[in-house]
PDB file of C-alpha atoms in Angstrom:
ATOM      1  CA  MET A   9     -75.801  32.704  -5.153  1.00  0.00           C
ATOM      2  CA  GLN A  10     -77.346  29.147  -5.993  1.00  0.00           C
ATOM      3  CA  ASP A  11     -76.495  28.117  -2.313  1.00  0.00           C
ATOM      4  CA  GLY A  12     -77.822  30.934  -0.767  1.00  0.00           C
ATOM      5  CA  PRO A  13     -76.842  34.302   0.805  1.00  0.00           C
ATOM      6  CA  ASP A  14     -76.665  32.309   4.764  1.00  0.00           C
ATOM      7  CA  HIS A  15     -73.602  29.827   2.556  1.00  0.00           C
ATOM      8  CA  LEU A  16     -71.687  34.364   0.608  1.00  0.00           C
ATOM      9  CA  LEU A  17     -72.718  34.841   4.107  1.00  0.00           C
ATOM     10  CA  TYR A  18     -70.580  31.669   5.543  1.00  0.00           C
ATOM     11  CA  ARG A  19     -67.369  31.061   2.728  1.00  0.00           C
ATOM     12  CA  ILE A  20     -67.074  35.382   3.156  1.00  0.00           C
ATOM     13  CA  ALA A  21     -66.613  34.424   6.977  1.00  0.00           C
ATOM     14  CA  ASP A  22     -64.752  31.863   6.435  1.00  0.00           C
ATOM     15  CA  ALA A  23     -62.743  33.522   4.292  1.00  0.00           C
ATOM     16  CA  LEU A  24     -62.024  36.175   7.630  1.00  0.00           C
ATOM     17  CA  VAL A  25     -61.679  33.781   9.810  1.00  0.00           C
ATOM     18  CA  MET A  26     -58.865  31.520   8.370  1.00  0.00           C
ATOM     19  CA  SER A  27     -57.410  34.835   7.365  1.00  0.00           C
ATOM     20  CA  TYR A  28     -55.904  34.311  10.741  1.00  0.00           C
ATOM     21  CA  MET A  29     -53.891  32.151  10.981  1.00  0.00           C
ATOM     22  CA  PRO A  30     -51.289  32.911   8.999  1.00  0.00           C
ATOM     23  CA  LEU A  31     -50.608  35.930  11.582  1.00  0.00           C
ATOM     24  CA  VAL A  32     -51.164  34.116  14.014  1.00  0.00           C
ATOM     25  CA  GLU A  33     -48.402  31.642  12.878  1.00  0.00           C
ATOM     26  CA  GLN A  34     -46.388  34.760  12.259  1.00  0.00           C
ATOM     27  CA  ILE A  35     -46.695  36.054  16.215  1.00  0.00           C
ATOM     28  CA  ASP A  36     -45.852  32.654  17.275  1.00  0.00           C
ATOM     29  CA  HIS A  37     -42.826  32.144  14.986  1.00  0.00           C
ATOM     30  CA  GLN A  38     -41.753  36.231  16.396  1.00  0.00           C
ATOM     31  CA  VAL A  39     -42.865  35.439  20.169  1.00  0.00           C
ATOM     32  CA  ASP A  40     -39.898  32.527  19.593  1.00  0.00           C
ATOM     33  CA  GLN A  41     -37.715  34.870  18.010  1.00  0.00           C
ATOM     34  CA  ILE A  42     -38.046  37.009  21.235  1.00  0.00           C
ATOM     35  CA  GLU A  43     -37.224  34.681  23.603  1.00  0.00           C
ATOM     36  CA  ASP A  44     -34.585  34.149  21.957  1.00  0.00           C
ATOM     37  CA  GLN A  45     -33.316  37.779  21.859  1.00  0.00           C
ATOM     38  CA  VAL A  46     -34.182  37.580  26.109  1.00  0.00           C
ATOM     39  CA  PHE A  47     -31.782  34.929  26.429  1.00  0.00           C
ATOM     40  CA  ASP A  48     -29.050  35.969  23.884  1.00  0.00           C
ATOM     41  CA  ASN A  49     -29.080  39.794  23.699  1.00  0.00           C
ATOM     42  CA  PRO A  50     -31.816  41.545  25.634  1.00  0.00           C
ATOM     43  CA  THR A  51     -31.384  44.893  24.744  1.00  0.00           C
ATOM     44  CA  ARG A  52     -34.286  48.088  24.518  1.00  0.00           C
ATOM     45  CA  ASN A  53     -35.800  47.354  21.547  1.00  0.00           C
ATOM     46  CA  THR A  54     -36.552  43.595  22.154  1.00  0.00           C
ATOM     47  CA  VAL A  55     -39.327  45.501  25.480  1.00  0.00           C
ATOM     48  CA  GLU A  56     -40.739  47.718  22.494  1.00  0.00           C
ATOM     49  CA  GLN A  57     -41.085  43.756  20.158  1.00  0.00           C
ATOM     50  CA  ILE A  58     -42.722  42.637  23.502  1.00  0.00           C
ATOM     51  CA  PHE A  59     -44.873  45.173  23.718  1.00  0.00           C
ATOM     52  CA  SER A  60     -46.210  45.747  20.200  1.00  0.00           C
ATOM     53  CA  LEU A  61     -46.577  42.487  20.509  1.00  0.00           C
ATOM     54  CA  LYS A  62     -48.622  42.320  23.511  1.00  0.00           C
ATOM     55  CA  ARG A  63     -50.899  45.103  22.107  1.00  0.00           C
ATOM     56  CA  ILE A  64     -51.898  43.430  18.599  1.00  0.00           C
ATOM     57  CA  LEU A  65     -52.613  40.027  20.778  1.00  0.00           C
ATOM     58  CA  LEU A  66     -54.897  42.161  22.483  1.00  0.00           C
ATOM     59  CA  SER A  67     -56.339  43.656  19.290  1.00  0.00           C
ATOM     60  CA  MET A  68     -57.181  40.449  17.808  1.00  0.00           C
ATOM     61  CA  ARG A  69     -58.540  39.371  21.467  1.00  0.00           C
ATOM     62  CA  ARG A  70     -61.075  42.107  21.439  1.00  0.00           C
ATOM     63  CA  ILE A  71     -61.578  41.241  17.430  1.00  0.00           C
ATOM     64  CA  ILE A  72     -62.303  37.232  17.750  1.00  0.00           C
ATOM     65  CA  LEU A  73     -64.123  36.969  21.602  1.00  0.00           C
ATOM     66  CA  PRO A  74     -67.243  39.221  19.473  1.00  0.00           C
ATOM     67  CA  GLN A  75     -66.969  37.637  16.703  1.00  0.00           C
ATOM     68  CA  ARG A  76     -67.164  34.313  18.435  1.00  0.00           C
ATOM     69  CA  GLU A  77     -70.792  34.444  20.626  1.00  0.00           C
ATOM     70  CA  VAL A  78     -72.582  36.026  16.941  1.00  0.00           C
ATOM     71  CA  PHE A  79     -70.925  32.305  14.934  1.00  0.00           C
ATOM     72  CA  ASN A  80     -71.899  30.423  17.872  1.00  0.00           C
ATOM     73  CA  LYS A  81     -75.656  32.254  18.161  1.00  0.00           C
ATOM     74  CA  LEU A  82     -76.062  31.448  14.278  1.00  0.00           C
ATOM     75  CA  ALA A  83     -74.993  28.169  14.373  1.00  0.00           C
ATOM     76  CA  ARG A  84     -77.363  27.559  17.450  1.00  0.00           C
ATOM     77  CA  ASP A  85     -80.497  30.026  17.900  1.00  0.00           C
ATOM     78  CA  ASP A  86     -82.766  28.811  15.084  1.00  0.00           C
ATOM     79  CA  TYR A  87     -83.075  31.604  12.200  1.00  0.00           C
ATOM     80  CA  ARG A  88     -84.876  31.681   9.782  1.00  0.00           C
ATOM     81  CA  VAL A  89     -82.706  33.511   7.329  1.00  0.00           C
ATOM     82  CA  ILE A  90     -80.474  30.508   8.272  1.00  0.00           C
ATOM     83  CA  ASP A  91     -80.403  27.378   6.695  1.00  0.00           C
ATOM     84  CA  LYS A  92     -80.457  24.694   9.106  1.00  0.00           C
ATOM     85  CA  LYS A  93     -78.332  22.440   6.510  1.00  0.00           C
ATOM     86  CA  ASP A  94     -75.813  25.426   6.817  1.00  0.00           C
ATOM     87  CA  ARG A  95     -75.307  25.290  10.491  1.00  0.00           C
ATOM     88  CA  VAL A  96     -72.959  23.153  10.414  1.00  0.00           C
ATOM     89  CA  PHE A  97     -70.890  25.589   8.883  1.00  0.00           C
ATOM     90  CA  PHE A  98     -71.791  28.137  10.622  1.00  0.00           C
ATOM     91  CA  ARG A  99     -70.505  25.664  13.882  1.00  0.00           C
ATOM     92  CA  ASP A 100     -67.274  25.253  11.712  1.00  0.00           C
ATOM     93  CA  ILE A 101     -66.813  28.802  11.892  1.00  0.00           C
ATOM     94  CA  TYR A 102     -67.230  29.237  15.804  1.00  0.00           C
ATOM     95  CA  ASP A 103     -64.947  26.399  16.212  1.00  0.00           C
ATOM     96  CA  HIS A 104     -62.231  28.123  14.692  1.00  0.00           C
ATOM     97  CA  LEU A 105     -62.675  31.294  16.338  1.00  0.00           C
ATOM     98  CA  VAL A 106     -63.011  29.210  19.206  1.00  0.00           C
ATOM     99  CA  ARG A 107     -59.726  27.642  18.478  1.00  0.00           C
ATOM    100  CA  LEU A 108     -57.997  31.135  16.917  1.00  0.00           C
ATOM    101  CA  HIS A 109     -59.006  32.146  20.538  1.00  0.00           C
ATOM    102  CA  ASP A 110     -57.534  30.069  22.780  1.00  0.00           C
ATOM    103  CA  ILE A 111     -53.984  30.143  20.440  1.00  0.00           C
ATOM    104  CA  ASN A 112     -54.633  33.687  21.109  1.00  0.00           C
ATOM    105  CA  GLU A 113     -54.364  33.388  24.570  1.00  0.00           C
ATOM    106  CA  ASN A 114     -51.519  30.643  25.067  1.00  0.00           C
ATOM    107  CA  LEU A 115     -49.408  33.854  22.657  1.00  0.00           C
ATOM    108  CA  ARG A 116     -50.979  36.299  25.928  1.00  0.00           C
ATOM    109  CA  ASP A 117     -48.892  34.216  28.123  1.00  0.00           C
ATOM    110  CA  LEU A 118     -46.185  33.171  25.987  1.00  0.00           C
ATOM    111  CA  VAL A 119     -45.476  37.406  25.649  1.00  0.00           C
ATOM    112  CA  SER A 120     -45.747  37.557  29.655  1.00  0.00           C
ATOM    113  CA  GLY A 121     -43.724  34.940  30.284  1.00  0.00           C
ATOM    114  CA  THR A 122     -41.438  36.770  27.962  1.00  0.00           C
ATOM    115  CA  MET A 123     -41.666  39.510  29.686  1.00  0.00           C
ATOM    116  CA  ASP A 124     -41.216  38.316  33.139  1.00  0.00           C
ATOM    117  CA  THR A 125     -38.240  36.770  31.781  1.00  0.00           C
ATOM    118  CA  TYR A 126     -36.988  39.840  30.153  1.00  0.00           C
ATOM    119  CA  LEU A 127     -37.093  41.249  33.393  1.00  0.00           C
ATOM    120  CA  SER A 128     -35.851  38.721  35.610  1.00  0.00           C
ATOM    121  CA  VAL A 129     -31.907  38.925  33.005  1.00  0.00           C
ATOM    122  CA  ILE A 130     -31.846  42.454  33.135  1.00  0.00           C
ATOM    123  CA  ASN A 131     -32.088  42.367  36.826  1.00  0.00           C
ATOM    124  CA  ASN A 132     -29.039  40.084  37.030  1.00  0.00           C
ATOM    125  CA  ARG A 133     -27.164  41.616  34.442  1.00  0.00           C
ATOM    126  CA  MET A 134     -28.001  44.344  36.685  1.00  0.00           C
ATOM    127  CA  ASN A 135     -26.331  41.839  39.995  1.00  0.00           C
ATOM    128  CA  GLU A 136     -24.090  41.127  38.656  1.00  0.00           C
ATOM    129  CA  VAL A 137     -22.880  44.868  38.215  1.00  0.00           C
ATOM    130  CA  MET A 138     -23.503  46.354  40.989  1.00  0.00           C
ATOM    131  CA  LYS A 139     -21.665  43.011  43.212  1.00  0.00           C
ATOM    132  CA  ALA A 140     -18.379  43.984  40.789  1.00  0.00           C
ATOM    133  CA  LEU A 141     -18.702  47.463  41.968  1.00  0.00           C
ATOM    134  CA  ALA A 142     -19.395  46.785  45.618  1.00  0.00           C
ATOM    135  CA  ILE A 143     -15.994  44.275  44.514  1.00  0.00           C
ATOM    136  CA  ILE A 144     -14.033  47.725  43.971  1.00  0.00           C
ATOM    137  CA  THR A 145     -15.421  49.834  46.175  1.00  0.00           C
ATOM    138  CA  SER A 146     -14.372  47.624  49.000  1.00  0.00           C
ATOM    139  CA  PHE A 147     -11.050  47.394  47.453  1.00  0.00           C
ATOM    140  CA  PHE A 148     -10.541  51.116  47.500  1.00  0.00           C
ATOM    141  CA  MET A 149     -11.914  51.535  50.730  1.00  0.00           C
ATOM    142  CA  PRO A 150      -9.085  50.246  53.273  1.00  0.00           C
ATOM    143  CA  ILE A 151      -6.735  52.046  51.359  1.00  0.00           C
ATOM    144  CA  THR A 152      -8.556  55.429  51.130  1.00  0.00           C
ATOM    145  CA  PHE A 153      -8.732  54.774  54.876  1.00  0.00           C
ATOM    146  CA  VAL A 154      -5.370  54.608  55.217  1.00  0.00           C
ATOM    147  CA  THR A 155      -4.673  57.758  52.884  1.00  0.00           C
ATOM    148  CA  GLY A 156      -7.398  59.332  55.032  1.00  0.00           C
ATOM    149  CA  PHE A 157      -5.508  58.166  58.337  1.00  0.00           C
ATOM    150  CA  PHE A 158      -1.715  59.334  57.655  1.00  0.00           C
ATOM    151  CA  GLY A 159      -2.753  62.472  54.887  1.00  0.00           C
ATOM    152  CA  MET A 160       0.563  62.886  56.214  1.00  0.00           C
ATOM    153  CA  ASN A 161       3.322  64.142  55.149  1.00  0.00           C
ATOM    154  CA  PHE A 162       5.734  62.261  55.562  1.00  0.00           C
ATOM    155  CA  PHE A 163       9.220  64.393  55.703  1.00  0.00           C
ATOM    156  CA  GLU A 164       7.642  65.066  58.739  1.00  0.00           C
ATOM    157  CA  PRO A 165       8.510  63.461  62.285  1.00  0.00           C
ATOM    158  CA  VAL A 166       5.451  62.013  63.348  1.00  0.00           C
ATOM    159  CA  ALA A 167       4.087  61.309  67.684  1.00  0.00           C
ATOM    160  CA  GLY A 168       4.699  57.659  68.054  1.00  0.00           C
ATOM    161  CA  LEU A 169       6.949  56.766  65.402  1.00  0.00           C
ATOM    162  CA  VAL A 170      10.341  58.636  67.022  1.00  0.00           C
ATOM    163  CA  GLY A 171      12.917  56.819  65.550  1.00  0.00           C
ATOM    164  CA  TRP A 172      11.526  56.066  61.879  1.00  0.00           C
ATOM    165  CA  THR A 173      12.421  57.897  58.492  1.00  0.00           C
ATOM    166  CA  SER A 174      10.228  58.580  56.242  1.00  0.00           C
ATOM    167  CA  LEU A 175      10.874  56.521  54.518  1.00  0.00           C
ATOM    168  CA  GLN A 176      10.183  53.240  55.770  1.00  0.00           C
ATOM    169  CA  VAL A 177       7.056  55.499  57.024  1.00  0.00           C
ATOM    170  CA  PHE A 178       6.496  55.270  53.426  1.00  0.00           C
ATOM    171  CA  GLU A 179       6.667  51.645  52.955  1.00  0.00           C
ATOM    172  CA  VAL A 180       5.038  49.914  56.124  1.00  0.00           C
ATOM    173  CA  THR A 181       1.797  52.075  54.572  1.00  0.00           C
ATOM    174  CA  MET A 182       2.207  51.370  51.047  1.00  0.00           C
ATOM    175  CA  GLY A 183       2.630  47.721  52.897  1.00  0.00           C
ATOM    176  CA  VAL A 184      -0.667  48.417  53.849  1.00  0.00           C
ATOM    177  CA  MET A 185      -1.909  49.753  50.861  1.00  0.00           C
ATOM    178  CA  LEU A 186      -1.168  46.951  49.236  1.00  0.00           C
ATOM    179  CA  GLY A 187      -2.416  43.957  51.524  1.00  0.00           C
ATOM    180  CA  LEU A 188      -5.363  44.991  52.949  1.00  0.00           C
ATOM    181  CA  PRO A 189      -7.028  44.715  49.275  1.00  0.00           C
ATOM    182  CA  ILE A 190      -4.889  41.249  47.987  1.00  0.00           C
ATOM    183  CA  LEU A 191      -6.475  40.447  51.876  1.00  0.00           C
ATOM    184  CA  MET A 192      -9.549  41.026  50.980  1.00  0.00           C
ATOM    185  CA  TYR A 193     -10.084  39.668  47.941  1.00  0.00           C
ATOM    186  CA  PHE A 194      -8.436  36.338  49.043  1.00  0.00           C
ATOM    187  CA  TRP A 195     -11.064  36.284  51.942  1.00  0.00           C
ATOM    188  CA  MET A 196     -13.525  37.308  49.270  1.00  0.00           C
ATOM    189  CA  ARG A 197     -12.902  34.235  46.778  1.00  0.00           C
ATOM    190  CA  LYS A 198     -12.733  31.655  50.927  1.00  0.00           C
ATOM    191  CA  ARG A 199     -16.394  33.048  50.715  1.00  0.00           C
ATOM    192  CA  MET A 200     -17.152  32.312  47.113  1.00  0.00           C
ATOM    193  CA  TRP A 201     -17.977  35.683  46.732  1.00  0.00           C
ATOM    194  CA  VAL A 202     -15.522  36.538  43.402  1.00  0.00           C
TER     195      VAL A 202
END
């Protein structure tokens, strides 16, 4: 206490502000891990981690921003309780708070970018699934049409196919049903859809 209460305030405030640095480094490390996870194996837990980090960063912002202004005033304004030689220390705390605020804003941008990346990766995966389902559906559509159109009994004579035996009609129908998806596959492959 020989330096005065203003210096004691500086020491306490400096210790508090510096205690945020390891937390910020830990959050930065978590953001890096989540970014890697987004590309490797994004899960529902990934989204929860992203939102958790967003909440933490928002809480930190709410704490840091007002304190920054307080220490700016303590460093620049003329208060009788603060010795002029100690103002430089409060300016130091103010600089630390400005730095913390800037880091916090950068981390918030990174977390928002990570969320956008997560949504893009999930949308791309969903598009791949939809593409596969559309291809499978297109393979079975002609078969469904043919079986619906030729939904007949092969053991009875068919109008217009006089002279054909039931076995011949069955073989032609099966050939068409198997041939159409194969032709469609090669056509889709030629268009680079598959």
